[in-house]
PDB file of C-alpha atoms in Angstrom:
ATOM      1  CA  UNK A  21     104.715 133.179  91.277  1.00  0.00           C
ATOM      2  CA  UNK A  22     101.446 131.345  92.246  1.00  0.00           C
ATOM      3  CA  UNK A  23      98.043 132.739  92.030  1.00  0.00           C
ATOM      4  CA  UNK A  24      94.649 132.511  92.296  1.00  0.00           C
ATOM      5  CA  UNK A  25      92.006 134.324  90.404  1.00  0.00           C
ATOM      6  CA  UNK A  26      88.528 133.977  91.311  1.00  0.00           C
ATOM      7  CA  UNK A  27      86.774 136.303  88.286  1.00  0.00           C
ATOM      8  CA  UNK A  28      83.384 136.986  89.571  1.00  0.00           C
ATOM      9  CA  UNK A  29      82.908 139.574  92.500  1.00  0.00           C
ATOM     10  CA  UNK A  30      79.522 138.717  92.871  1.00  0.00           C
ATOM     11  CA  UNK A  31      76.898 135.935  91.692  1.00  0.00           C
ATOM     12  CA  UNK A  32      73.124 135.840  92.455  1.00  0.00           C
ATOM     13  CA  UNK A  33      71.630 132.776  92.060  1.00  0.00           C
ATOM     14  CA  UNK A  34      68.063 131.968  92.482  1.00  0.00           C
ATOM     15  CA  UNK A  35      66.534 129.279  95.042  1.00  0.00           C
ATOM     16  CA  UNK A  36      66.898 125.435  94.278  1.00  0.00           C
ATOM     17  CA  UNK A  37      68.908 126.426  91.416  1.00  0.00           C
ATOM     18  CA  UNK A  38      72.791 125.480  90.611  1.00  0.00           C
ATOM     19  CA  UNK A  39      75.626 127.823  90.427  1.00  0.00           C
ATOM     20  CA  UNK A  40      79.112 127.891  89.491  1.00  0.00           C
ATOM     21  CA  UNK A  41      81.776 129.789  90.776  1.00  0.00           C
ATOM     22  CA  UNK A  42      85.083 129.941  88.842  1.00  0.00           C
ATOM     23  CA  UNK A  43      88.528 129.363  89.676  1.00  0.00           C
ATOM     24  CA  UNK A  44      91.693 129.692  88.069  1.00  0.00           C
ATOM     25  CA  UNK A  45      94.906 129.063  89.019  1.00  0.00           C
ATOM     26  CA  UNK A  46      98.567 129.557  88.036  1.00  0.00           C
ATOM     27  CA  UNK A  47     101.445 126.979  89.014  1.00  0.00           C
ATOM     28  CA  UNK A  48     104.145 125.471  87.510  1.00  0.00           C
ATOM     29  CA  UNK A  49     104.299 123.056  90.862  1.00  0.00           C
ATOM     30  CA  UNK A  50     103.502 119.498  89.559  1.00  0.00           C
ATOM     31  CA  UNK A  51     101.714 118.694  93.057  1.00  0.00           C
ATOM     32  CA  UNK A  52      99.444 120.630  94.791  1.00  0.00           C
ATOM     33  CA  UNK A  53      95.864 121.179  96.242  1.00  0.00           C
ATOM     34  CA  UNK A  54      92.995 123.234  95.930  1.00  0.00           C
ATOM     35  CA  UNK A  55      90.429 124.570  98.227  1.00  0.00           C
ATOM     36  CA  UNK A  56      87.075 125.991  98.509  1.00  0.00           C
ATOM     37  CA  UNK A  57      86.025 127.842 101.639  1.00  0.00           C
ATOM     38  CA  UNK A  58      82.564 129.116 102.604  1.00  0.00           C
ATOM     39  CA  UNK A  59      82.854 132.354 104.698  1.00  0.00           C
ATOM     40  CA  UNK A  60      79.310 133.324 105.859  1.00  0.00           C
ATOM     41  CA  UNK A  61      78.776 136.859 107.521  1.00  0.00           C
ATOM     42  CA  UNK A  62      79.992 135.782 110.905  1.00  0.00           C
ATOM     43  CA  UNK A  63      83.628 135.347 109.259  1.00  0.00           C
ATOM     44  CA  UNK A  64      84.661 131.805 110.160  1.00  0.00           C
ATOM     45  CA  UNK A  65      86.204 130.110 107.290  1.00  0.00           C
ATOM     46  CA  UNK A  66      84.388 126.677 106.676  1.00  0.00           C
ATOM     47  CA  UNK A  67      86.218 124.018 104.460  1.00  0.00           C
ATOM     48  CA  UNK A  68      84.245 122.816 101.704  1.00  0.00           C
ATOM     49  CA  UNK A  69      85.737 120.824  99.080  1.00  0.00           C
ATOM     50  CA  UNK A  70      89.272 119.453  98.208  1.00  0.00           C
ATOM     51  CA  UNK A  71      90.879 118.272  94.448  1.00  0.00           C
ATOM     52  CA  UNK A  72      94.358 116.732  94.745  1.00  0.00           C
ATOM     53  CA  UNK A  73      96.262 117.739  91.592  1.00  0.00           C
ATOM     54  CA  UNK A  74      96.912 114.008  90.998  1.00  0.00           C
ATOM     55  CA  UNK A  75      93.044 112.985  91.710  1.00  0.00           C
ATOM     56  CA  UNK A  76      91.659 111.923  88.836  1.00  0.00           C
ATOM     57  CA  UNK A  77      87.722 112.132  89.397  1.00  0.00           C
ATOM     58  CA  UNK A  78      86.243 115.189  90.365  1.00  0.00           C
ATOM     59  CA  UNK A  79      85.476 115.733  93.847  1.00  0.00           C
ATOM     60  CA  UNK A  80      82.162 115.851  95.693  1.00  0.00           C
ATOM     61  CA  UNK A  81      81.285 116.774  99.111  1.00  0.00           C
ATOM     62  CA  UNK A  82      77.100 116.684  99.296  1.00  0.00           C
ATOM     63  CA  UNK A  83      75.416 119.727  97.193  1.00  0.00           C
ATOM     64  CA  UNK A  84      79.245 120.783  96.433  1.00  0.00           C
ATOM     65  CA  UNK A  85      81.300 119.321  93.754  1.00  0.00           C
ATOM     66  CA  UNK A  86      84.446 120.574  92.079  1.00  0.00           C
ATOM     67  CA  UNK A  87      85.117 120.471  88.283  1.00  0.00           C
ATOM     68  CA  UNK A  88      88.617 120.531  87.904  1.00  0.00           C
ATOM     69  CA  UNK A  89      90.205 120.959  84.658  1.00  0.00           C
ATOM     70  CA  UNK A  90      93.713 120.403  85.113  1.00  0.00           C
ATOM     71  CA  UNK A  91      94.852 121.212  81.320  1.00  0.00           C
ATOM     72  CA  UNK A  92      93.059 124.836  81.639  1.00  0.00           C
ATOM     73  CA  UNK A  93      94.172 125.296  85.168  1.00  0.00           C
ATOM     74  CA  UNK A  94      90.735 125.669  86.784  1.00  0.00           C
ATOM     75  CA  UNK A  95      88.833 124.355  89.536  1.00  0.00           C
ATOM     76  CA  UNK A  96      85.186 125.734  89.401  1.00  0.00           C
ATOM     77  CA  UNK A  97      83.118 125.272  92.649  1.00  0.00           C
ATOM     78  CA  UNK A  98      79.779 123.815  91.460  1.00  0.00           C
ATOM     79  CA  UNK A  99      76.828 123.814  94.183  1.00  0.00           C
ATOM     80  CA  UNK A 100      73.927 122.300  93.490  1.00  0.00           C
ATOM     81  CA  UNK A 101      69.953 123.222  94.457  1.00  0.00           C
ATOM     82  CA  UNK A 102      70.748 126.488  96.084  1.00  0.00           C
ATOM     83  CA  UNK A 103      69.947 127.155  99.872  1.00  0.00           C
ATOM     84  CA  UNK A 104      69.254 130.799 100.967  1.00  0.00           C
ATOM     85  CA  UNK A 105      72.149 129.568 104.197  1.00  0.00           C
ATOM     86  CA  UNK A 106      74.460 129.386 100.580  1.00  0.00           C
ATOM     87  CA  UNK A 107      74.379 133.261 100.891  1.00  0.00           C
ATOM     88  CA  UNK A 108      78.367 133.793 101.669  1.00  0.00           C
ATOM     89  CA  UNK A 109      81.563 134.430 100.260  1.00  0.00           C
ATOM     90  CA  UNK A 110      83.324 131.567  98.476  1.00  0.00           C
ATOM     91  CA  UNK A 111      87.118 131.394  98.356  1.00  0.00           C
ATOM     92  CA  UNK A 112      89.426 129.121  96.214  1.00  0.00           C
ATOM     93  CA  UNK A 113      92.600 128.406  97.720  1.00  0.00           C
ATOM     94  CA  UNK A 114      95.678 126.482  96.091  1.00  0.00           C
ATOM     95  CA  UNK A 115      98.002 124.634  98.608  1.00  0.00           C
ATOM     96  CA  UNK A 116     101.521 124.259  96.841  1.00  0.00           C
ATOM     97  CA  UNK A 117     104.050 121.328  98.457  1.00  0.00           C
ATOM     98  CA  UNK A 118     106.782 122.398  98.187  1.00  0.00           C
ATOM     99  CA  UNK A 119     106.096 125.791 100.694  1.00  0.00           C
ATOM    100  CA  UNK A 120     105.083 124.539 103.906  1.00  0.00           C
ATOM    101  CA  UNK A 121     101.408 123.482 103.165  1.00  0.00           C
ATOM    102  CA  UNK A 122     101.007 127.255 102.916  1.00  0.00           C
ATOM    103  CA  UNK A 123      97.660 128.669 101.381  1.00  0.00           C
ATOM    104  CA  UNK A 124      97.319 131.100  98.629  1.00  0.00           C
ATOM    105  CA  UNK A 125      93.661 132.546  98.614  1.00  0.00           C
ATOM    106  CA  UNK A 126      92.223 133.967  95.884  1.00  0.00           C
ATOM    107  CA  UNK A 127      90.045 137.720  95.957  1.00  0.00           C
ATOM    108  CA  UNK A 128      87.018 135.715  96.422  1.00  0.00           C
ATOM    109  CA  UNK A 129      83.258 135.684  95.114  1.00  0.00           C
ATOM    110  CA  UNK A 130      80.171 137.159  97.112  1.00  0.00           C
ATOM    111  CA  UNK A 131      77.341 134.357  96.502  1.00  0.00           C
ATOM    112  CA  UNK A 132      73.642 135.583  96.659  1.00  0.00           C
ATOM    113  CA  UNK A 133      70.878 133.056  96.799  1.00  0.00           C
ATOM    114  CA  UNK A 134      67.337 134.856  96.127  1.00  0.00           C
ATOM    115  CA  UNK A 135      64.422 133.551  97.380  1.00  0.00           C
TER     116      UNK A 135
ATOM    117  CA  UNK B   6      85.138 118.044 110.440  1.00  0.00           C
ATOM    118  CA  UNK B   7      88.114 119.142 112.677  1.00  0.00           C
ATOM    119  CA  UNK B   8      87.593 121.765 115.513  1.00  0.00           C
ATOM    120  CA  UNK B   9      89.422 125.049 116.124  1.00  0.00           C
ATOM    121  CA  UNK B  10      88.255 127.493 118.988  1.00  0.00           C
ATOM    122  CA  UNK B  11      89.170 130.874 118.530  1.00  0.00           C
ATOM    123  CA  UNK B  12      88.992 133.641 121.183  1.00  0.00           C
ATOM    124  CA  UNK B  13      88.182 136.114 121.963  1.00  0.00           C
ATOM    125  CA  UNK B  14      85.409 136.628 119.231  1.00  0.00           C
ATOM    126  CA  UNK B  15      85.280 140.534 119.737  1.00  0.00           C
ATOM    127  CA  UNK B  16      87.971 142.734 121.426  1.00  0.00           C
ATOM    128  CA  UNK B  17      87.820 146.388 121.704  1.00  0.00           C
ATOM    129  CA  UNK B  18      90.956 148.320 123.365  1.00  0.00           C
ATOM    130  CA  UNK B  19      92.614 151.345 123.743  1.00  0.00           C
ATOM    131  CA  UNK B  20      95.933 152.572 121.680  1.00  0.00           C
ATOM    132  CA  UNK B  21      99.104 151.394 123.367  1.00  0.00           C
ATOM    133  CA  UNK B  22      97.424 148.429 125.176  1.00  0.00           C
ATOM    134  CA  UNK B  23      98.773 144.878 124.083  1.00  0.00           C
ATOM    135  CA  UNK B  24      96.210 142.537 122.990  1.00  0.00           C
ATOM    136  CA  UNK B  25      96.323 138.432 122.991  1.00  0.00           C
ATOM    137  CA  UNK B  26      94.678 136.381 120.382  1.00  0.00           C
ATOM    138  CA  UNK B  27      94.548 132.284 121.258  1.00  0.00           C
ATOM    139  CA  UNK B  28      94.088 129.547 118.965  1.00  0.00           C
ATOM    140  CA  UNK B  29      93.435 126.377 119.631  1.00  0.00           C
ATOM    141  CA  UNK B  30      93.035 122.840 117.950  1.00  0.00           C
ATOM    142  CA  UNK B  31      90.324 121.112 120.067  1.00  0.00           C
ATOM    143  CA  UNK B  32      90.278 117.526 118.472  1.00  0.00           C
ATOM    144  CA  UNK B  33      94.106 117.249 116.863  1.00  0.00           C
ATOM    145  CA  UNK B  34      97.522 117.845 117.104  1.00  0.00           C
ATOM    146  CA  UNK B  35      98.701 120.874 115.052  1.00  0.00           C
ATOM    147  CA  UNK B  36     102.543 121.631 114.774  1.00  0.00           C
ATOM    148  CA  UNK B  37     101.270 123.952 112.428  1.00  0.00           C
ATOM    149  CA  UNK B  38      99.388 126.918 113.029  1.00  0.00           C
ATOM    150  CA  UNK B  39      98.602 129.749 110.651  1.00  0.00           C
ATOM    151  CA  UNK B  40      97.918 133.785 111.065  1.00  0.00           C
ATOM    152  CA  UNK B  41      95.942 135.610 108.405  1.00  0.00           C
ATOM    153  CA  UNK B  42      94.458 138.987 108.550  1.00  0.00           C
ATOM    154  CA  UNK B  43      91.655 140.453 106.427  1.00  0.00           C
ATOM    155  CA  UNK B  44      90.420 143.496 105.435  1.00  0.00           C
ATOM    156  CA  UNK B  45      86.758 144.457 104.663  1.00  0.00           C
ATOM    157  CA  UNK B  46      85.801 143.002 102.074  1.00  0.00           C
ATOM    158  CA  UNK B  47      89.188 141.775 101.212  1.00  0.00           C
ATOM    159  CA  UNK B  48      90.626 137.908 100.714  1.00  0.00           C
ATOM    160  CA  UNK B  49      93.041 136.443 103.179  1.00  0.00           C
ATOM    161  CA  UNK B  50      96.658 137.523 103.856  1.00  0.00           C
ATOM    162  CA  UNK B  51      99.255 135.511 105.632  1.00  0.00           C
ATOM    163  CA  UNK B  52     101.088 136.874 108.246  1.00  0.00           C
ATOM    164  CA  UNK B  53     102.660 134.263 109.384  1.00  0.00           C
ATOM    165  CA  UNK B  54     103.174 130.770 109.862  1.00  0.00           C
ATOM    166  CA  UNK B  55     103.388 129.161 113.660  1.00  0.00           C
ATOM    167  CA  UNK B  56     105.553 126.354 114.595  1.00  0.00           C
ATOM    168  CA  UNK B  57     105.158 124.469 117.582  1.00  0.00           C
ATOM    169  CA  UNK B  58     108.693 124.489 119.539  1.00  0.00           C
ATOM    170  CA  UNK B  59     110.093 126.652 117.248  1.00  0.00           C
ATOM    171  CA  UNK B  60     110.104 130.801 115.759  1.00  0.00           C
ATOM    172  CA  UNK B  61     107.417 131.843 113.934  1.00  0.00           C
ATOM    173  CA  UNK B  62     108.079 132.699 110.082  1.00  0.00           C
ATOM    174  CA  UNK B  63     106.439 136.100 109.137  1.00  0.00           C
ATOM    175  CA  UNK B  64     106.069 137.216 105.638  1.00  0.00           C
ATOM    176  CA  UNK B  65     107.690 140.014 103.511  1.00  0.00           C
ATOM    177  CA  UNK B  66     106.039 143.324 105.647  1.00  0.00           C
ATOM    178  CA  UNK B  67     104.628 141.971 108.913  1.00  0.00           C
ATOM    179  CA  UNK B  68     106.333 143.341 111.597  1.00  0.00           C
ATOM    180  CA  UNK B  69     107.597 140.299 113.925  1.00  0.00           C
ATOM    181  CA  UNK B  70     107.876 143.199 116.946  1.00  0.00           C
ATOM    182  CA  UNK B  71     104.429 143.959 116.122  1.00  0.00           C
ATOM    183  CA  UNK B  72     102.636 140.948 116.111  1.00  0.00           C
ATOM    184  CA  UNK B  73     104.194 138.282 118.563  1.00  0.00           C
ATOM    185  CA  UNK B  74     103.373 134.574 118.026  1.00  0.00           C
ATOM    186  CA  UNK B  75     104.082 131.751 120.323  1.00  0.00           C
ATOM    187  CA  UNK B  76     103.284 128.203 119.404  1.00  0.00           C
ATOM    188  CA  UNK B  77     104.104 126.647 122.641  1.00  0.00           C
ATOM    189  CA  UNK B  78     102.092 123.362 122.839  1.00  0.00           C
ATOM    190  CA  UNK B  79     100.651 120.978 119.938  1.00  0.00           C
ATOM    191  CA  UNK B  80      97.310 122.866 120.607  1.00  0.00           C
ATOM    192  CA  UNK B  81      97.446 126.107 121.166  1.00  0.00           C
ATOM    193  CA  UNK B  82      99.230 129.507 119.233  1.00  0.00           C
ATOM    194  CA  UNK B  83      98.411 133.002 120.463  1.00  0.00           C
ATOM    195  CA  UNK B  84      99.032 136.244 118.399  1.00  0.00           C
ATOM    196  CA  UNK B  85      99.984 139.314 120.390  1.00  0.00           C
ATOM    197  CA  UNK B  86      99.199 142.718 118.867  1.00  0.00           C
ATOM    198  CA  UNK B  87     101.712 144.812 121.215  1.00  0.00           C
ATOM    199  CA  UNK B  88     100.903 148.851 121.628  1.00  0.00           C
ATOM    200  CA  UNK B  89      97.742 148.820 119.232  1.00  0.00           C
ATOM    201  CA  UNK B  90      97.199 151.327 116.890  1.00  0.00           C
ATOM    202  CA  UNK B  91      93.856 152.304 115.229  1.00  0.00           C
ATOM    203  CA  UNK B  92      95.101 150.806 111.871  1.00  0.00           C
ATOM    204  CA  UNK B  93      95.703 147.052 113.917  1.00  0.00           C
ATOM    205  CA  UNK B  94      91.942 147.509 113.599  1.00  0.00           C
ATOM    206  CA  UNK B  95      91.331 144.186 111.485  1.00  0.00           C
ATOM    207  CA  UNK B  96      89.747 141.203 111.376  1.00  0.00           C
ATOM    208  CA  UNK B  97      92.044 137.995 112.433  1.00  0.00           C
ATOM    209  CA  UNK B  98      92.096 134.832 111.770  1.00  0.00           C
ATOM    210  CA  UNK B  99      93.910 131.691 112.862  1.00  0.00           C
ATOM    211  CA  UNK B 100      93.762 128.363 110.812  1.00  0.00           C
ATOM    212  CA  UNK B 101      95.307 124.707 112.271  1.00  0.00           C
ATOM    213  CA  UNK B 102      97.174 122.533 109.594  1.00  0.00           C
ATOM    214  CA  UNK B 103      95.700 119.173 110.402  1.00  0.00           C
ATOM    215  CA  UNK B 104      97.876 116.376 108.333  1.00  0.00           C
ATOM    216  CA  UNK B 105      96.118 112.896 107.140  1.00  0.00           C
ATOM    217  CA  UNK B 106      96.329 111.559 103.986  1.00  0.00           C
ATOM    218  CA  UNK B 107      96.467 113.336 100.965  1.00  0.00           C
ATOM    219  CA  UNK B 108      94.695 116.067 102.235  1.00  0.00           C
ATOM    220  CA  UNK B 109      96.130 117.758 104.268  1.00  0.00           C
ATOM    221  CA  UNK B 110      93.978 120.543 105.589  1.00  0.00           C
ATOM    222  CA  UNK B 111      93.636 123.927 107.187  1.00  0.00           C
ATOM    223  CA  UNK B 112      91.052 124.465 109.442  1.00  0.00           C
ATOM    224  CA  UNK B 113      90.054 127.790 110.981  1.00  0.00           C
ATOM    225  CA  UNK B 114      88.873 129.430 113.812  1.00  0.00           C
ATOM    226  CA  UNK B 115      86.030 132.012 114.166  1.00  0.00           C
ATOM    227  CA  UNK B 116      88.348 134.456 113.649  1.00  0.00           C
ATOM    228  CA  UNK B 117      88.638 138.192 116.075  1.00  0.00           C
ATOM    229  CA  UNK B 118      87.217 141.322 115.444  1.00  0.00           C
ATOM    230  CA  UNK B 119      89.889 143.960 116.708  1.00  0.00           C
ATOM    231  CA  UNK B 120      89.014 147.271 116.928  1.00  0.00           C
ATOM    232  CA  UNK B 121      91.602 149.726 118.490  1.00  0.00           C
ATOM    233  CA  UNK B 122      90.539 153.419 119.585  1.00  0.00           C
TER     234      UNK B 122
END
């Protein structure tokens, strides 16, 4: 079975500082994707970030970059110089090819930037 | 990135009334549409995935009765809650597959905040 596990329930992370939020992921699947998604308080999922399994330099989207680890199965969502609009939930998603470009989500991690 | 309009935002109804969800992609095709639900404080869970021209495939426990999809046009899915209970109360969410490239992506709506009395 696939899964996600996203360890931390919550992070605080202070102002114009960097934070990581882990991902780990289970597959046999040779080819797949992964996903982070901001979800701020007003509950629309924003797309962040993608990492094809078969990319071989880390992705980067702006403040957001993901270091994927493909022997250890994780993809860790890295932003960088914290914004107090970072305040959300982050969730890692894994999109396996071979069932329908589903998504599996993982539980999810509650970011706090302090001012 | 891509757009997906979700309405309505908010719904409030009574139990037994029948409530329609619409999703639409606003800037690309989707033969793909996607229904996920979510609990407080909860992660995402698939109900079901929505293809245009064709059934709906629900996962293991959704009730297809229940919760009626229709994926009509390239653009637009709806979700029908039929005779709403007070535990429909949820928070839905519809994402659009948008294929290009490698990538592939799901974009969502805003999502609707059902709450049944």
């Amino acid at each position: 079975a696939q899964k996600i596990t996203q360890t931390q329930p919550g992070m605080f992370v202070q102002e114009k500082e960097a934070v990581t939020l882990d991902c780990t992921y289970d597959t046999s699947d040779q080819s797949y994707g992964l996903f982070w998604y901001k979800q701020p308080s007003s509950g629309e999922m924003i797309f962040l970030i993608y990492q094809g399994s078969y990319d071989e330099q880390n992705a980067t989207e702006g403040r957001y970059s993901l270091n994927f680890q493909k022997a250890r199965k994780s993809a860790n969502l890295v932003i960088s110089a914290s914004q107090l609009g970072d305040s959300a939930m982050y969730f890692c998603a894994m999109r396996y090819n071979n069932a329908g470009n589903m998504l599996t989500f993982g539980g999810g991690t509650r970011l706090m930037v302090k001012p | 990135g891509a757009v997906v309009s979700q309405h309505p935002s908010r719904v409030i109804c009574k139990s037994g009334t029948s409530v329609k969800i619409e999703c639409r992609s606003l800037d690309f095709q989707a033969t793909t549409m996607f229904w996920y639900r979510q609990f407080p404080k909860k992660s995402l869970m698939l109900m079901a995935t929505s293809n245009e021209g064709s059934k709906a495939t629900y996962e293991q426990g959704v009730e297809k009765d229940k919760f009626l999809i229709n994926h009509a046009s390239l653009t637009l899915s709806t979700l029908t809650v039929t005779s709403a209970h007070p535990e429909d109360s949820s928070f839905y969410i519809c994402s659009a597959f948008r294929t290009g490239g490698a990538k592939n992506i799901q974009y969502f709506g805003a999502g609707t905040r059902l709450s049944v009395l």
